[in-house]
């Protein structure tokens, strides 16, 4: 189970999403993030990935933790990952296309859910309405369709660094 992050860059009216250009999830629209490296914290990972994928600089302290999601791929376990989701409202720089991501702004009122991961319409829309969530999404044999999903609204997303500790915390 890989520790990963996901950042949604938002303004009062828009969200910045990126079209993944290669690898797992290619052609899907998503936030920006990836796997933790070395001894970095989840927040450090989030700001590094945000810079690498879209050229934006953010202060890890100013990230707003809004989700903790266990993405389960029982038919391809190496895809499984536990993920901290952050909203990024303060940043510097201009979104730039990278080798991995092509950024585009969307109105918060009309996200391209038909080009995002199945299930995003439920949980991402809840985050953007101000909820904080902890839960899981289980994908089917095609590693794309959702076969099970459960989210609990929480007052505060509990930030932990150990994947084992996170796994014990999340709903079963």
PDB file of N, CA and C in Angstrom, residues 3 6 9-10 34 37 52 64-65 73 82 84 91 116-117 125 129 143 145:
ATOM      1  N   UNK A   3       1.874   5.214   0.136  1.00  0.00           N
ATOM      2  CA  UNK A   3       1.377   6.477   0.669  1.00  0.00           C
ATOM      3  C   UNK A   3       1.442   7.552  -0.429  1.00  0.00           C
ATOM      4  N   UNK A   6      -2.928  13.997  -2.999  1.00  0.00           N
ATOM      5  CA  UNK A   6      -3.704  14.564  -4.091  1.00  0.00           C
ATOM      6  C   UNK A   6      -4.061  15.991  -3.697  1.00  0.00           C
ATOM      7  N   UNK A   9      -6.355  22.394  -6.520  1.00  0.00           N
ATOM      8  CA  UNK A   9      -6.126  23.835  -6.484  1.00  0.00           C
ATOM      9  C   UNK A   9      -7.459  24.508  -6.784  1.00  0.00           C
ATOM     10  N   UNK A  10      -7.927  25.333  -5.848  1.00  0.00           N
ATOM     11  CA  UNK A  10      -9.251  25.933  -5.996  1.00  0.00           C
ATOM     12  C   UNK A  10      -9.219  27.432  -5.721  1.00  0.00           C
ATOM     13  N   UNK A  34       1.006  12.446  -5.979  1.00  0.00           N
ATOM     14  CA  UNK A  34       1.745  11.225  -6.277  1.00  0.00           C
ATOM     15  C   UNK A  34       2.284  10.587  -5.016  1.00  0.00           C
ATOM     16  N   UNK A  37       8.174  10.210  -1.234  1.00  0.00           N
ATOM     17  CA  UNK A  37       9.545   9.774  -1.482  1.00  0.00           C
ATOM     18  C   UNK A  37      10.374   9.951  -0.223  1.00  0.00           C
ATOM     19  N   UNK A  52       6.167  19.722  -9.389  1.00  0.00           N
ATOM     20  CA  UNK A  52       6.641  18.886 -10.500  1.00  0.00           C
ATOM     21  C   UNK A  52       5.598  18.744 -11.608  1.00  0.00           C
ATOM     22  N   UNK A  64      -4.879  22.623   3.113  1.00  0.00           N
ATOM     23  CA  UNK A  64      -6.043  22.271   3.932  1.00  0.00           C
ATOM     24  C   UNK A  64      -6.352  20.788   3.740  1.00  0.00           C
ATOM     25  N   UNK A  65      -6.091  19.956   4.767  1.00  0.00           N
ATOM     26  CA  UNK A  65      -6.407  18.527   4.639  1.00  0.00           C
ATOM     27  C   UNK A  65      -7.922  18.319   4.668  1.00  0.00           C
ATOM     28  N   UNK A  73      -7.415  -1.641  -5.012  1.00  0.00           N
ATOM     29  CA  UNK A  73      -7.421  -2.323  -6.303  1.00  0.00           C
ATOM     30  C   UNK A  73      -7.146  -3.805  -6.044  1.00  0.00           C
ATOM     31  N   UNK A  82      -2.977   4.616  -0.216  1.00  0.00           N
ATOM     32  CA  UNK A  82      -3.683   5.427   0.765  1.00  0.00           C
ATOM     33  C   UNK A  82      -3.285   6.871   0.486  1.00  0.00           C
ATOM     34  N   UNK A  84      -3.790  11.187   1.137  1.00  0.00           N
ATOM     35  CA  UNK A  84      -4.263  12.413   1.772  1.00  0.00           C
ATOM     36  C   UNK A  84      -4.644  13.391   0.678  1.00  0.00           C
ATOM     37  N   UNK A  91      -1.110  29.840  -3.408  1.00  0.00           N
ATOM     38  CA  UNK A  91       0.030  29.309  -4.161  1.00  0.00           C
ATOM     39  C   UNK A  91       0.644  30.447  -4.960  1.00  0.00           C
ATOM     40  N   UNK A 116     -13.221  11.871 -15.382  1.00  0.00           N
ATOM     41  CA  UNK A 116     -12.506  11.642 -14.129  1.00  0.00           C
ATOM     42  C   UNK A 116     -12.687  10.178 -13.704  1.00  0.00           C
ATOM     43  N   UNK A 117     -12.081   9.814 -12.590  1.00  0.00           N
ATOM     44  CA  UNK A 117     -12.234   8.462 -12.073  1.00  0.00           C
ATOM     45  C   UNK A 117     -13.680   8.232 -11.657  1.00  0.00           C
ATOM     46  N   UNK A 125     -17.125  15.934  -5.184  1.00  0.00           N
ATOM     47  CA  UNK A 125     -18.161  16.961  -5.083  1.00  0.00           C
ATOM     48  C   UNK A 125     -18.455  17.292  -3.620  1.00  0.00           C
ATOM     49  N   UNK A 129     -17.897  20.964  -1.578  1.00  0.00           N
ATOM     50  CA  UNK A 129     -19.004  21.617  -0.862  1.00  0.00           C
ATOM     51  C   UNK A 129     -18.634  21.909   0.589  1.00  0.00           C
ATOM     52  N   UNK A 143     -10.070  -2.332 -13.030  1.00  0.00           N
ATOM     53  CA  UNK A 143      -9.291  -1.297 -12.351  1.00  0.00           C
ATOM     54  C   UNK A 143      -9.778   0.113 -12.659  1.00  0.00           C
ATOM     55  N   UNK A 145     -13.854   0.637 -12.795  1.00  0.00           N
ATOM     56  CA  UNK A 145     -15.212   0.735 -12.252  1.00  0.00           C
ATOM     57  C   UNK A 145     -15.186   0.522 -10.734  1.00  0.00           C
TER      58      UNK A 145
END
